[in-house]
Short mmCIF file of C-alpha atoms in Angstrom, two decimals:
data_model
loop_
_atom_site.label_atom_id
_atom_site.label_comp_id
_atom_site.label_asym_id
_atom_site.label_seq_id
_atom_site.Cartn_x
_atom_site.Cartn_y
_atom_site.Cartn_z
CA ALA A 1 0.00 0.00 0.00
CA GLN A 2 1.05 3.54 -0.65
CA SER A 3 0.77 6.54 1.65
CA VAL A 4 2.23 9.99 2.16
CA THR A 5 2.94 11.89 5.38
CA GLN A 6 3.69 15.57 5.43
CA LEU A 7 5.16 16.75 8.69
CA GLY A 8 3.90 20.13 9.72
CA SER A 9 0.60 21.44 8.43
CA HIS A 10 1.87 25.01 8.75
CA VAL A 11 5.37 26.32 8.16
CA SER A 12 6.49 29.94 8.48
CA VAL A 13 9.76 31.30 7.17
CA SER A 14 11.21 34.75 6.76
CA GLU A 15 11.69 36.16 3.30
CA GLY A 16 15.12 35.09 2.08
CA ALA A 17 15.36 32.14 4.46
CA LEU A 18 15.59 28.47 3.55
CA VAL A 19 12.34 26.67 2.84
CA LEU A 20 12.13 23.03 3.94
CA LEU A 21 8.88 21.10 3.61
CA ARG A 22 8.98 17.50 4.72
CA CYS A 23 7.45 14.49 3.04
CA ASN A 24 7.77 10.82 3.89
CA TYR A 25 6.16 8.06 1.90
CA SER A 26 5.52 4.37 2.04
CA SER A 27 5.26 2.27 -1.06
CA SER A 28 5.36 -1.42 -1.81
CA VAL A 29 6.73 -0.72 -5.29
CA PRO A 30 9.26 1.79 -6.60
CA PRO A 31 7.41 5.05 -6.25
CA TYR A 32 6.94 8.02 -8.48
CA LEU A 33 6.96 11.11 -6.27
CA PHE A 34 5.56 14.57 -6.85
CA TRP A 35 5.25 17.97 -5.26
CA TYR A 36 2.33 20.21 -6.16
CA VAL A 37 1.64 23.82 -5.21
CA GLN A 38 -1.78 25.41 -4.80
CA TYR A 39 -2.13 29.16 -4.75
CA PRO A 40 -5.31 30.65 -3.27
CA ASN A 41 -8.40 29.98 -5.33
CA GLN A 42 -6.50 27.94 -7.89
CA GLY A 43 -6.01 24.31 -8.80
CA LEU A 44 -2.95 22.25 -7.98
CA GLN A 45 0.09 22.85 -10.16
CA LEU A 46 2.98 20.43 -10.57
CA LEU A 47 6.21 21.75 -9.03
CA LEU A 48 8.48 18.80 -9.70
CA LYS A 49 8.56 15.04 -9.97
CA TYR A 50 10.84 12.07 -9.40
CA THR A 51 10.42 8.99 -11.53
CA THR A 52 13.79 7.31 -12.03
CA GLY A 53 17.40 8.36 -12.39
CA ALA A 54 18.91 11.34 -10.62
CA THR A 55 17.63 11.57 -7.08
CA LEU A 56 17.90 15.35 -6.87
CA VAL A 57 15.22 16.89 -9.02
CA LYS A 58 14.71 20.51 -9.83
CA GLY A 59 11.38 22.13 -10.41
CA ILE A 60 9.85 25.45 -11.17
CA ASN A 61 10.34 28.63 -9.15
CA GLY A 62 13.70 27.51 -7.74
CA PHE A 63 12.38 24.53 -5.81
CA GLU A 64 14.11 21.17 -5.66
CA ALA A 65 13.61 17.87 -3.88
CA GLU A 66 15.78 14.88 -3.14
CA PHE A 67 14.60 11.30 -3.21
CA LYS A 68 16.19 9.36 -0.36
CA LYS A 69 15.18 5.74 -0.55
CA SER A 70 16.86 4.78 2.73
CA GLU A 71 14.87 7.43 4.57
CA THR A 72 11.72 7.05 2.44
CA SER A 73 11.72 10.81 2.13
CA PHE A 74 11.18 13.38 -0.59
CA HIS A 75 11.64 16.74 1.12
CA LEU A 76 11.11 19.97 -0.78
CA THR A 77 13.60 22.81 -0.44
CA LYS A 78 14.26 26.29 -1.76
CA PRO A 79 17.36 28.24 -0.71
CA SER A 80 15.68 31.62 -0.40
CA ALA A 81 11.97 32.16 0.20
CA HIS A 82 10.08 34.78 -1.71
CA MET A 83 6.79 36.34 -0.78
CA SER A 84 5.23 34.76 -3.84
CA ASP A 85 6.02 31.28 -2.46
CA ALA A 86 3.22 31.59 0.08
CA ALA A 87 0.85 28.77 -0.83
CA GLU A 88 -0.27 25.24 0.05
CA TYR A 89 2.14 22.47 -0.91
CA PHE A 90 1.17 18.85 -1.44
CA CYS A 91 3.41 15.82 -1.69
CA ALA A 92 2.09 12.84 -3.65
CA VAL A 93 3.11 9.28 -4.47
CA SER A 94 2.00 7.22 -7.42
CA ALA A 95 2.17 3.54 -8.16
CA GLY A 96 0.26 2.03 -11.01
CA ASN A 97 -2.81 4.17 -11.53
CA GLN A 98 -3.19 4.93 -7.83
CA PHE A 99 -2.29 8.40 -6.65
CA TYR A 100 -2.01 9.43 -3.01
CA PHE A 101 -1.74 12.99 -1.75
CA GLY A 102 -0.45 14.15 1.58
CA THR A 103 -2.57 16.43 3.72
CA GLY A 104 -0.68 19.52 2.62
CA THR A 105 1.60 22.09 4.22
CA SER A 106 0.66 25.75 4.26
CA LEU A 107 3.71 27.94 3.77
CA THR A 108 3.69 31.48 5.13
CA VAL A 109 6.49 33.87 4.17
CA ILE A 110 7.13 36.67 6.64
CA PRO A 111 8.46 39.93 5.18
CA ASP B 1 -2.91 22.53 -24.98
CA ALA B 2 -5.89 24.07 -23.18
CA GLY B 3 -5.40 22.06 -20.03
CA VAL B 4 -8.19 20.50 -18.02
CA ILE B 5 -11.40 22.47 -18.42
CA GLN B 6 -14.09 22.58 -15.76
CA SER B 7 -17.46 24.22 -15.78
CA PRO B 8 -19.04 26.03 -14.16
CA ARG B 9 -16.35 27.80 -12.13
CA HIS B 10 -18.85 28.79 -9.49
CA GLU B 11 -22.21 27.29 -8.62
CA VAL B 12 -24.64 28.47 -5.99
CA THR B 13 -27.72 26.39 -5.47
CA GLU B 14 -30.37 25.67 -2.89
CA MET B 15 -30.55 22.54 -0.84
CA GLY B 16 -32.39 19.79 -2.63
CA GLN B 17 -31.48 20.90 -6.12
CA GLU B 18 -29.55 18.81 -8.60
CA VAL B 19 -26.02 19.96 -9.40
CA THR B 20 -23.95 18.84 -12.38
CA LEU B 21 -20.26 19.58 -12.67
CA ARG B 22 -18.45 19.09 -15.95
CA CYS B 23 -14.92 18.26 -16.93
CA LYS B 24 -12.98 18.02 -20.18
CA PRO B 25 -9.63 16.26 -19.70
CA ILE B 26 -6.48 16.93 -21.63
CA SER B 27 -6.55 15.26 -25.02
CA GLY B 28 -4.67 11.95 -24.98
CA HIS B 29 -5.03 11.44 -21.25
CA ASN B 30 -6.94 8.29 -20.41
CA SER B 31 -7.21 8.60 -16.64
CA LEU B 32 -9.57 11.08 -15.04
CA PHE B 33 -10.00 11.92 -11.37
CA TRP B 34 -12.61 13.83 -9.36
CA TYR B 35 -11.54 15.40 -6.06
CA ARG B 36 -13.29 17.41 -3.39
CA GLN B 37 -11.46 19.94 -1.24
CA THR B 38 -12.69 21.48 2.00
CA MET B 39 -10.97 23.15 4.91
CA MET B 40 -12.10 20.42 7.26
CA ARG B 41 -11.29 17.34 5.19
CA GLY B 42 -8.61 18.57 2.83
CA LEU B 43 -8.27 17.01 -0.62
CA GLU B 44 -10.32 13.84 -1.08
CA LEU B 45 -10.36 11.54 -4.09
CA LEU B 46 -13.98 10.81 -5.00
CA ILE B 47 -13.63 8.60 -8.06
CA TYR B 48 -11.29 7.85 -10.87
CA PHE B 49 -11.78 6.54 -14.38
CA ASN B 50 -9.39 4.73 -16.67
CA ASN B 51 -10.30 4.48 -20.34
CA ASN B 52 -13.78 5.81 -19.46
CA VAL B 53 -14.41 3.01 -16.96
CA PRO B 54 -14.82 3.76 -13.24
CA ILE B 55 -12.00 1.98 -11.43
CA ASP B 56 -12.34 3.18 -7.86
CA ASP B 57 -15.41 4.97 -6.53
CA SER B 58 -14.80 4.20 -2.88
CA GLY B 59 -14.43 7.90 -2.14
CA MET B 60 -17.90 8.82 -3.33
CA PRO B 61 -19.57 9.93 -0.11
CA GLU B 62 -23.02 8.50 -0.70
CA ASP B 63 -25.64 7.58 -3.25
CA ARG B 64 -26.46 11.21 -3.85
CA PHE B 65 -23.20 11.44 -5.78
CA SER B 66 -22.75 9.91 -9.21
CA ALA B 67 -20.13 10.28 -11.94
CA LYS B 68 -20.07 9.35 -15.58
CA MET B 69 -17.58 9.40 -18.38
CA PRO B 70 -19.46 8.76 -21.61
CA ASN B 71 -16.39 9.35 -23.78
CA ALA B 72 -12.71 10.17 -23.53
CA SER B 73 -13.26 13.90 -23.63
CA PHE B 74 -16.05 14.47 -21.13
CA SER B 75 -17.03 13.60 -17.59
CA THR B 76 -19.74 14.73 -15.20
CA LEU B 77 -20.15 14.65 -11.45
CA LYS B 78 -23.73 14.91 -10.31
CA ILE B 79 -25.14 15.57 -6.86
CA GLN B 80 -28.85 14.89 -6.39
CA PRO B 81 -30.22 16.14 -4.06
CA SER B 82 -27.58 18.60 -2.92
CA GLU B 83 -27.05 19.44 0.76
CA PRO B 84 -25.20 22.31 2.48
CA ARG B 85 -22.44 19.93 3.57
CA ASP B 86 -21.62 19.34 -0.11
CA SER B 87 -20.28 22.89 -0.30
CA ALA B 88 -16.66 22.57 -1.41
CA VAL B 89 -14.31 23.07 -4.31
CA TYR B 90 -14.48 20.17 -6.75
CA PHE B 91 -11.45 19.48 -8.91
CA CYS B 92 -11.09 17.36 -11.97
CA ALA B 93 -7.65 16.06 -12.96
CA SER B 94 -6.36 13.93 -15.81
CA SER B 95 -3.22 11.97 -16.55
CA ARG B 96 -1.72 9.52 -18.98
CA ASP B 97 -2.08 5.85 -18.17
CA GLY B 98 0.31 4.75 -15.45
CA PRO B 99 2.00 6.47 -12.51
CA TYR B 100 2.24 9.85 -14.20
CA GLU B 101 1.57 13.30 -12.89
CA GLN B 102 -1.98 14.56 -12.80
CA TYR B 103 -2.99 17.85 -14.32
CA PHE B 104 -5.66 19.72 -12.44
CA GLY B 105 -8.43 21.93 -13.65
CA PRO B 106 -9.21 25.26 -11.98
CA GLY B 107 -12.00 23.75 -9.91
CA THR B 108 -15.69 24.42 -9.37
CA ARG B 109 -16.61 26.21 -6.18
CA LEU B 110 -19.99 24.84 -5.08
CA THR B 111 -22.10 26.57 -2.47
CA VAL B 112 -25.30 24.91 -1.33
CA THR B 113 -27.56 27.13 0.77
#
């Protein structure tokens, strides 16, 4: 069975500070992993994805995530937060046609 | 590509009325998903189709909810009769067959008074 756990439903960072959003997964098969972002009153937008190959993946808006199989983690990072990064972030795992979303982390950026 | 298209974007209706939400997936995608999002329950998968066939409808809350996909380019989610607790944002998403990323529509904000 597949599942996703996002630690911290709310994260606050200062503008310019490191952003770290945590995601741990469980999967009985090699997973495909995703991060989505949802801005207010919008749908979910794909930030980045890991399928196979390089474990450090880069996405849009300066975000990146590293797949660590030994830790079953796929944490999302950005070196320097911008005010426009304030949004809800969802981690997701896919195996076969099944797709599982985490409960989301709301990111607040403090000026 | 136009992306996933949903209509209407906003729907306000009275309790007891029938509501129909519509979705046009991205051309070439053969998996389609309906989600509901609320503050209390977060993002919930209601049902998903593969090649127009419902594969998993275990998330459909009750018999008042039904979904159809008559062809590869159109799906509907119907609520009959609607209740205030159905108020939520309903998203449609589509993907290629397999463990690929889903593309989301802009959502339909439903308010049942």
